[in-house]
Short mmCIF file of C-alpha atoms and ligand atoms in Angstrom, two decimals:
data_model
loop_
_atom_site.label_atom_id
_atom_site.label_comp_id
_atom_site.label_asym_id
_atom_site.label_seq_id
_atom_site.Cartn_x
_atom_site.Cartn_y
_atom_site.Cartn_z
CA MET A 1 2.30 44.17 -2.68
CA THR A 2 2.50 41.32 -5.13
CA ARG A 3 0.59 41.22 -8.38
CA CYS A 4 -1.43 38.38 -6.91
CA GLY A 5 -2.44 40.54 -3.95
CA LYS A 6 -3.52 43.41 -6.25
CA GLN A 7 -5.70 41.13 -8.28
CA ALA A 8 -7.29 39.77 -5.16
CA THR A 9 -8.57 43.20 -4.18
CA ARG A 10 -10.34 43.75 -7.52
CA GLY A 11 -13.24 41.41 -7.03
CA PRO A 12 -14.65 38.63 -4.92
CA ALA A 13 -12.62 35.41 -4.63
CA PRO A 14 -13.76 32.58 -6.96
CA PRO A 15 -16.14 30.10 -5.30
CA ALA A 16 -14.40 27.24 -3.53
CA PHE A 17 -15.90 24.62 -5.89
CA LEU A 18 -14.08 26.26 -8.83
CA VAL A 19 -10.72 26.24 -7.01
CA LEU A 20 -11.05 22.73 -5.65
CA PRO A 21 -10.45 20.85 -8.95
CA LEU A 22 -7.27 22.88 -9.44
CA MET A 23 -6.07 22.00 -5.94
CA LEU A 24 -6.96 18.33 -6.45
CA GLY A 25 -4.83 18.37 -9.62
CA ALA A 26 -1.83 18.56 -7.26
CA CYS A 27 -2.90 15.25 -5.72
CA GLU A 28 -2.08 13.25 -8.85
CA GLY A 29 1.27 11.71 -9.54
CA ARG A 30 3.95 9.71 -7.87
CA GLN A 31 3.87 11.47 -4.50
CA SER A 32 0.16 11.17 -3.77
CA ALA A 33 -1.70 9.25 -1.11
CA LEU A 34 -4.64 9.34 -3.56
CA MET A 35 -2.71 7.12 -6.03
CA PRO A 36 -1.93 4.07 -3.86
CA GLY A 37 0.74 1.63 -5.07
CA GLY A 38 0.61 -0.84 -2.25
CA GLN A 39 -1.55 -2.57 0.38
CA ASP A 40 -0.92 -0.08 3.20
CA ALA A 41 -1.62 3.01 1.09
CA SER A 42 -4.74 1.33 -0.34
CA GLN A 43 -6.17 0.83 3.15
CA LEU A 44 -5.47 4.43 4.10
CA PHE A 45 -6.96 5.58 0.79
CA LEU A 46 -10.17 3.59 1.50
CA ILE A 47 -10.50 5.12 4.99
CA PHE A 48 -10.02 8.55 3.48
CA MET A 49 -12.65 7.98 0.80
CA VAL A 50 -15.21 6.63 3.28
CA MET A 51 -14.63 9.59 5.60
CA LEU A 52 -14.80 12.01 2.70
CA GLY A 53 -18.05 10.41 1.52
CA GLY A 54 -19.48 10.54 5.05
CA ALA A 55 -18.43 14.19 5.43
CA VAL A 56 -20.16 15.10 2.15
CA VAL A 57 -23.37 13.32 3.23
CA LEU A 58 -23.34 15.07 6.62
CA TRP A 59 -22.61 18.42 5.02
CA VAL A 60 -25.43 18.10 2.50
CA ALA A 61 -27.87 16.78 5.18
CA LEU A 62 -27.04 19.54 7.65
CA ASN A 63 -27.29 22.32 5.13
CA GLY A 64 -30.45 20.79 3.65
CA MET A 65 -32.07 20.76 7.10
CA PHE A 66 -30.88 24.30 7.77
CA TYR A 67 -32.36 25.50 4.49
CA TYR A 68 -35.59 23.53 4.97
CA PHE A 69 -36.28 24.77 8.49
CA THR A 70 -35.34 28.40 7.81
CA GLN A 71 -36.75 28.90 4.30
CA VAL A 72 -39.34 26.24 3.52
CA ASN A 73 -40.98 25.15 6.77
CA ARG A 74 -40.58 27.95 9.35
CA ARG A 75 -43.06 26.65 11.88
CA HIS A 76 -42.21 26.47 15.58
CA PHE A 77 -41.34 23.11 17.09
CA ALA A 78 -42.36 21.82 20.46
CA LEU A 79 -39.50 21.64 22.97
CA ARG A 80 -39.60 17.83 23.05
CA HIS A 81 -39.17 17.74 19.26
CA GLY A 82 -36.12 19.97 19.54
CA ASN A 83 -34.68 17.82 22.32
CA ARG A 84 -35.18 14.71 20.21
CA ILE A 85 -33.30 16.28 17.32
CA ILE A 86 -30.44 17.34 19.63
CA ILE A 87 -30.16 13.91 21.27
CA GLY A 88 -30.58 11.98 18.01
CA ALA A 89 -28.46 14.06 15.64
CA GLY A 90 -26.12 15.62 18.25
CA VAL A 91 -25.38 12.66 20.54
CA ILE A 92 -26.48 9.27 19.20
CA LEU A 93 -25.59 9.73 15.52
CA PRO A 94 -22.02 11.06 16.10
CA THR A 95 -21.40 8.39 18.77
CA VAL A 96 -22.43 5.59 16.38
CA VAL A 97 -20.58 7.05 13.37
CA VAL A 98 -17.33 7.91 15.20
CA GLY A 99 -17.51 4.62 17.17
CA ALA A 100 -17.84 2.64 13.91
CA LEU A 101 -14.97 4.53 12.34
CA LEU A 102 -12.83 3.92 15.46
CA ALA A 103 -13.59 0.20 15.41
CA TRP A 104 -12.79 0.00 11.69
CA GLY A 105 -9.57 1.99 12.10
CA LEU A 106 -8.44 -0.23 15.01
CA SER A 107 -9.19 -3.34 12.98
CA ILE A 108 -6.83 -2.08 10.24
CA MET A 109 -3.95 -1.25 12.60
CA PRO A 110 -2.55 -4.79 12.95
CA SER A 111 -2.04 -5.10 9.18
CA GLN A 112 -0.49 -1.61 9.06
CA ARG A 113 1.96 -2.75 11.73
CA ALA A 114 2.49 -6.26 10.38
CA ARG A 115 6.03 -7.68 10.53
CA GLY A 116 8.13 -7.79 7.38
CA ASP A 117 8.42 -11.11 5.62
CA GLY A 118 11.62 -10.71 3.65
CA LEU A 119 14.02 -7.90 3.04
CA VAL A 120 15.12 -5.50 5.77
CA ILE A 121 16.23 -2.01 4.81
CA ARG A 122 17.88 0.26 7.35
CA VAL A 123 17.48 3.94 6.69
CA ASN A 124 19.32 6.59 8.70
CA ALA A 125 18.23 10.21 8.27
CA GLU A 126 21.19 12.57 7.88
CA GLU A 127 21.29 16.35 7.24
CA TRP A 128 19.67 16.37 4.62
CA TRP A 129 19.83 13.03 2.94
CA TRP A 130 19.10 9.36 3.52
CA ARG A 131 21.68 6.65 4.28
CA VAL A 132 20.27 3.35 3.03
CA GLU A 133 21.43 -0.23 3.78
CA TYR A 134 19.88 -3.35 2.31
CA TRP A 135 19.92 -6.48 4.50
CA PRO A 136 18.58 -9.41 2.46
CA PRO A 137 17.60 -12.47 4.54
CA GLY A 138 20.76 -14.21 5.84
CA ALA A 139 23.08 -11.37 4.84
CA GLU A 140 26.11 -10.77 7.09
CA ALA A 141 26.94 -7.35 5.72
CA PRO A 142 24.67 -4.69 4.25
CA ILE A 143 24.67 -3.36 0.70
CA ALA A 144 25.06 0.40 0.98
CA SER A 145 23.17 3.01 -1.02
CA ALA A 146 21.68 6.46 -0.49
CA ASN A 147 18.77 8.69 -1.34
CA GLU A 148 16.82 5.94 -3.05
CA ILE A 149 14.87 3.03 -1.61
CA ARG A 150 13.99 0.12 -3.84
CA PHE A 151 11.38 -2.48 -2.96
CA PRO A 152 10.50 -5.86 -4.44
CA ALA A 153 6.79 -5.84 -5.34
CA GLY A 154 4.52 -8.31 -3.63
CA SER A 155 6.25 -8.75 -0.32
CA ARG A 156 6.37 -6.88 2.98
CA THR A 157 9.65 -5.05 3.44
CA GLU A 158 10.73 -3.90 6.88
CA LEU A 159 12.25 -0.43 7.14
CA GLN A 160 14.31 0.04 10.33
CA LEU A 161 14.57 3.79 10.83
CA THR A 162 17.07 5.85 12.78
CA ALA A 163 18.36 9.41 12.67
CA SER A 164 21.74 11.05 13.38
CA THR A 165 21.03 14.48 14.86
CA TYR A 166 17.51 15.78 14.26
CA ILE A 167 14.09 14.21 14.15
CA HIS A 168 13.00 13.42 10.58
CA SER A 169 10.07 11.46 9.18
CA LEU A 170 10.01 9.03 6.28
CA TRP A 171 6.97 9.21 4.07
CA ILE A 172 6.17 7.64 0.71
CA PRO A 173 2.55 8.74 0.30
CA SER A 174 1.80 6.27 -2.54
CA LEU A 175 3.06 3.33 -0.47
CA GLY A 176 1.85 4.00 3.06
CA GLY A 177 1.83 6.09 6.18
CA LYS A 178 4.74 8.09 7.64
CA MET A 179 7.07 7.16 10.46
CA ASP A 180 9.28 9.39 12.59
CA MET A 181 13.02 8.89 12.61
CA ILE A 182 14.42 9.73 16.03
CA PRO A 183 18.07 10.05 17.18
CA GLY A 184 18.94 7.43 19.77
CA ARG A 185 16.16 4.95 19.02
CA GLN A 186 14.90 2.78 16.20
CA THR A 187 11.43 2.91 14.74
CA VAL A 188 10.03 0.37 12.30
CA LEU A 189 7.76 0.82 9.30
CA THR A 190 6.72 -2.08 7.07
CA LEU A 191 5.43 -1.55 3.55
CA HIS A 192 3.85 -3.95 1.09
CA PRO A 193 4.06 -2.38 -2.36
CA ASP A 194 2.20 -4.05 -5.23
CA LEU A 195 2.39 -1.74 -8.19
CA GLU A 196 5.78 -1.47 -9.91
CA GLY A 197 6.92 2.06 -10.65
CA PHE A 198 8.77 5.14 -9.48
CA TYR A 199 7.36 6.98 -6.49
CA ARG A 200 8.61 9.92 -4.52
CA GLY A 201 9.31 10.05 -0.82
CA GLN A 202 9.71 13.16 1.26
CA CYS A 203 10.84 14.00 4.76
CA ALA A 204 7.61 14.81 6.58
CA GLU A 205 8.96 16.36 9.78
CA PHE A 206 10.46 19.85 9.79
CA CYS A 207 14.17 19.21 10.40
CA GLY A 208 15.96 22.43 9.55
CA ALA A 209 17.10 24.60 6.68
CA SER A 210 16.87 21.97 3.93
CA HIS A 211 13.87 19.99 5.17
CA ALA A 212 11.91 20.68 1.96
CA LEU A 213 14.92 19.50 -0.07
CA MET A 214 15.11 16.14 1.68
CA ALA A 215 13.34 13.84 -0.72
CA PHE A 216 14.15 10.50 -2.30
CA GLU A 217 13.07 8.11 -5.02
CA ALA A 218 11.17 4.99 -4.05
CA VAL A 219 11.30 2.35 -6.76
CA VAL A 220 9.09 -0.73 -6.76
CA MET A 221 10.46 -3.53 -8.98
CA ALA A 222 9.41 -7.03 -9.99
CA PRO A 223 11.08 -9.45 -7.53
CA SER A 224 13.42 -10.97 -10.15
CA ALA A 225 14.45 -7.54 -11.43
CA PHE A 226 14.97 -6.42 -7.84
CA ASP A 227 17.24 -9.41 -7.10
CA THR A 228 19.32 -8.67 -10.22
CA TRP A 229 19.55 -5.00 -9.27
CA LEU A 230 20.54 -5.78 -5.66
CA ALA A 231 23.23 -8.21 -6.82
CA SER A 232 24.65 -5.51 -9.08
CA GLN A 233 24.62 -3.02 -6.17
CA ALA A 234 26.76 -5.44 -4.14
CA THR A 235 29.55 -5.38 -6.74
CA PRO A 236 32.53 -2.94 -6.55
CA ALA A 237 32.47 0.23 -8.61
CA ALA A 238 33.29 0.31 -12.31
CA GLU A 239 36.85 1.30 -13.21
CA PRO A 240 37.20 4.53 -15.21
CA VAL A 241 37.67 3.88 -18.92
CA THR A 242 37.88 7.17 -20.79
CA GLN A 243 40.52 9.90 -20.35
CA ASP A 244 37.85 12.16 -18.81
CA GLN A 245 36.78 9.56 -16.30
CA MET A 246 40.39 8.79 -15.27
CA GLN A 247 41.10 12.50 -14.81
CA GLY A 248 37.88 12.77 -12.79
CA LYS A 249 39.00 9.97 -10.48
CA SER A 250 42.32 11.66 -9.88
CA ILE A 251 40.54 14.95 -9.10
CA PHE A 252 38.28 13.02 -6.71
CA ARG A 253 41.48 11.75 -5.00
CA ARG A 254 43.31 15.13 -5.09
CA GLU A 255 40.33 17.05 -3.56
CA GLY A 256 40.00 14.56 -0.73
CA CYS A 257 36.44 13.51 -1.69
CA GLY A 258 37.26 9.98 -0.45
CA ALA A 259 37.49 11.32 3.12
CA CYS A 260 33.70 11.61 3.14
CA HIS A 261 32.49 9.29 0.37
CA THR A 262 32.97 5.57 -0.13
CA ILE A 263 33.41 4.12 -3.61
CA ARG A 264 33.72 0.38 -3.06
CA GLY A 265 36.63 -1.22 -4.89
CA THR A 266 38.76 1.93 -4.56
CA GLU A 267 40.82 3.49 -1.77
CA PHE A 268 37.92 5.90 -1.03
CA THR A 269 36.30 4.74 2.18
CA GLY A 270 34.84 7.85 3.83
CA ALA A 271 31.67 7.32 5.83
CA VAL A 272 30.44 10.90 6.36
CA GLY A 273 28.55 11.36 3.09
CA PRO A 274 26.58 9.12 0.75
CA ASP A 275 28.12 5.92 -0.68
CA LEU A 276 28.81 6.70 -4.34
CA THR A 277 29.71 3.20 -5.58
CA HIS A 278 26.71 3.00 -7.92
CA LEU A 279 25.67 6.65 -7.95
CA ALA A 280 24.83 6.64 -11.68
CA SER A 281 22.32 3.84 -11.23
CA ARG A 282 20.19 6.09 -9.03
CA ALA A 283 17.20 8.05 -10.21
CA SER A 284 18.19 11.28 -8.50
CA LEU A 285 21.05 13.34 -7.11
CA ALA A 286 21.25 15.33 -3.87
CA ALA A 287 18.32 13.50 -2.24
CA GLY A 288 15.58 13.73 -4.83
CA ILE A 289 16.15 17.25 -6.10
CA MET A 290 18.46 16.88 -9.14
CA GLU A 291 19.30 14.33 -11.79
CA VAL A 292 22.41 12.19 -12.11
CA GLU A 293 23.61 13.76 -15.33
CA ARG A 294 26.58 15.92 -16.36
CA ASP A 295 25.14 19.42 -15.89
CA ASP A 296 23.42 18.68 -12.57
CA LEU A 297 26.54 16.96 -11.20
CA MET A 298 28.73 19.94 -12.12
CA THR A 299 26.25 22.44 -10.68
CA TRP A 300 25.80 20.43 -7.48
CA ILE A 301 29.54 19.98 -6.81
CA ALA A 302 30.27 23.67 -7.35
CA HIS A 303 27.24 25.08 -5.52
CA THR A 304 26.20 22.59 -2.84
CA ARG A 305 25.31 25.11 -0.14
CA GLU A 306 23.42 27.46 -2.46
CA ILE A 307 21.30 24.55 -3.64
CA LYS A 308 20.88 22.91 -0.26
CA PRO A 309 21.40 25.37 2.64
CA GLN A 310 23.60 24.16 5.54
CA VAL A 311 24.46 20.85 3.88
CA ALA A 312 27.75 19.39 5.18
CA MET A 313 29.39 19.08 1.78
CA PRO A 314 31.40 22.20 0.93
CA ALA A 315 30.99 23.85 -2.46
CA TYR A 316 33.96 23.04 -4.71
CA ASP A 317 33.68 26.37 -6.51
CA TRP A 318 37.40 26.68 -7.09
CA LEU A 319 37.40 23.85 -9.61
CA SER A 320 37.58 24.86 -13.26
CA PRO A 321 34.68 23.92 -15.61
CA GLU A 322 36.99 21.32 -17.19
CA GLU A 323 37.80 19.79 -13.81
CA LEU A 324 34.12 19.76 -12.86
CA ALA A 325 33.25 18.10 -16.15
CA ALA A 326 35.91 15.41 -15.63
CA LEU A 327 34.69 14.80 -12.07
CA ALA A 328 31.13 14.55 -13.34
CA ALA A 329 32.25 12.13 -16.09
CA TYR A 330 33.83 9.87 -13.45
CA LEU A 331 30.72 9.99 -11.23
CA GLU A 332 28.47 9.33 -14.23
CA SER A 333 30.46 6.19 -14.97
CA LEU A 334 29.64 4.71 -11.55
CA GLU A 335 26.67 2.65 -12.71
CU1 CUA B 401 14.41 15.66 7.33
CU2 CUA B 401 12.55 17.16 7.38
#
């Protein structure tokens, strides 16, 4: 038995109202539907708060009545009084309240499903990472990225969602609701972020061994900064400069990494794994679970399947620490 379990047997559990603030502490931060950063999430947040407020009022009223009629005023009621209470509080009140909530919810649906008015981003769910393509208006070819979705603030971006093998679900709690990603068909989610910042997205549909490790960064930028960033993403990769970086590139070539990964501007054009052209400009590595820095890159390359069970990329554990460091130096230079 765990230490936790032993402690639990010693005395009564703490009252729920003492535990609740601790649990709510987990709702803060950049992956929280309670910290909305856009129009869609704000609407959902408002619905939640109204329903929560209503639930608290009902809970207090019901328990107040229960206490009053069992402890304070224990007289018998006539049958017609009882029937009135049942019909009023058990039939009419719920019908009105739930009906009003339904009407309100339906009135919000059109704006939750509104069409995008600018950028289109295609996201394909892979095992267990996200293939991302930006299609600015009028673009003939996409700008490829992975494991990070950037949005311009103040406009409605359309996310066209697909999946390769399993059903996944894209969810950025701070920006809006979730949408399933289904092999063989396309689903659409539009989001209108307002608040610039870094948010966290997470696959919200159990999809296999590494479901919990399938996250991503969602970055909301000022429109001008976004345009600058997107233009830089369209450029070919930086050439290696230092001895380390050059050695890293030759190891990348020697180990056949280019069979799975594309680095635009080089001979590496693989399409199986994430595009690495601007890997170092991303906020995370391995789909939201590590950082793009030397130690994490070395650890990831040498231990992929220990870190992310059943991932397609083999672990390159035969590389020496020096070779791993050189490879990491090259990847770190891909800004
Ligand atoms: Cu992908 Cu869960």
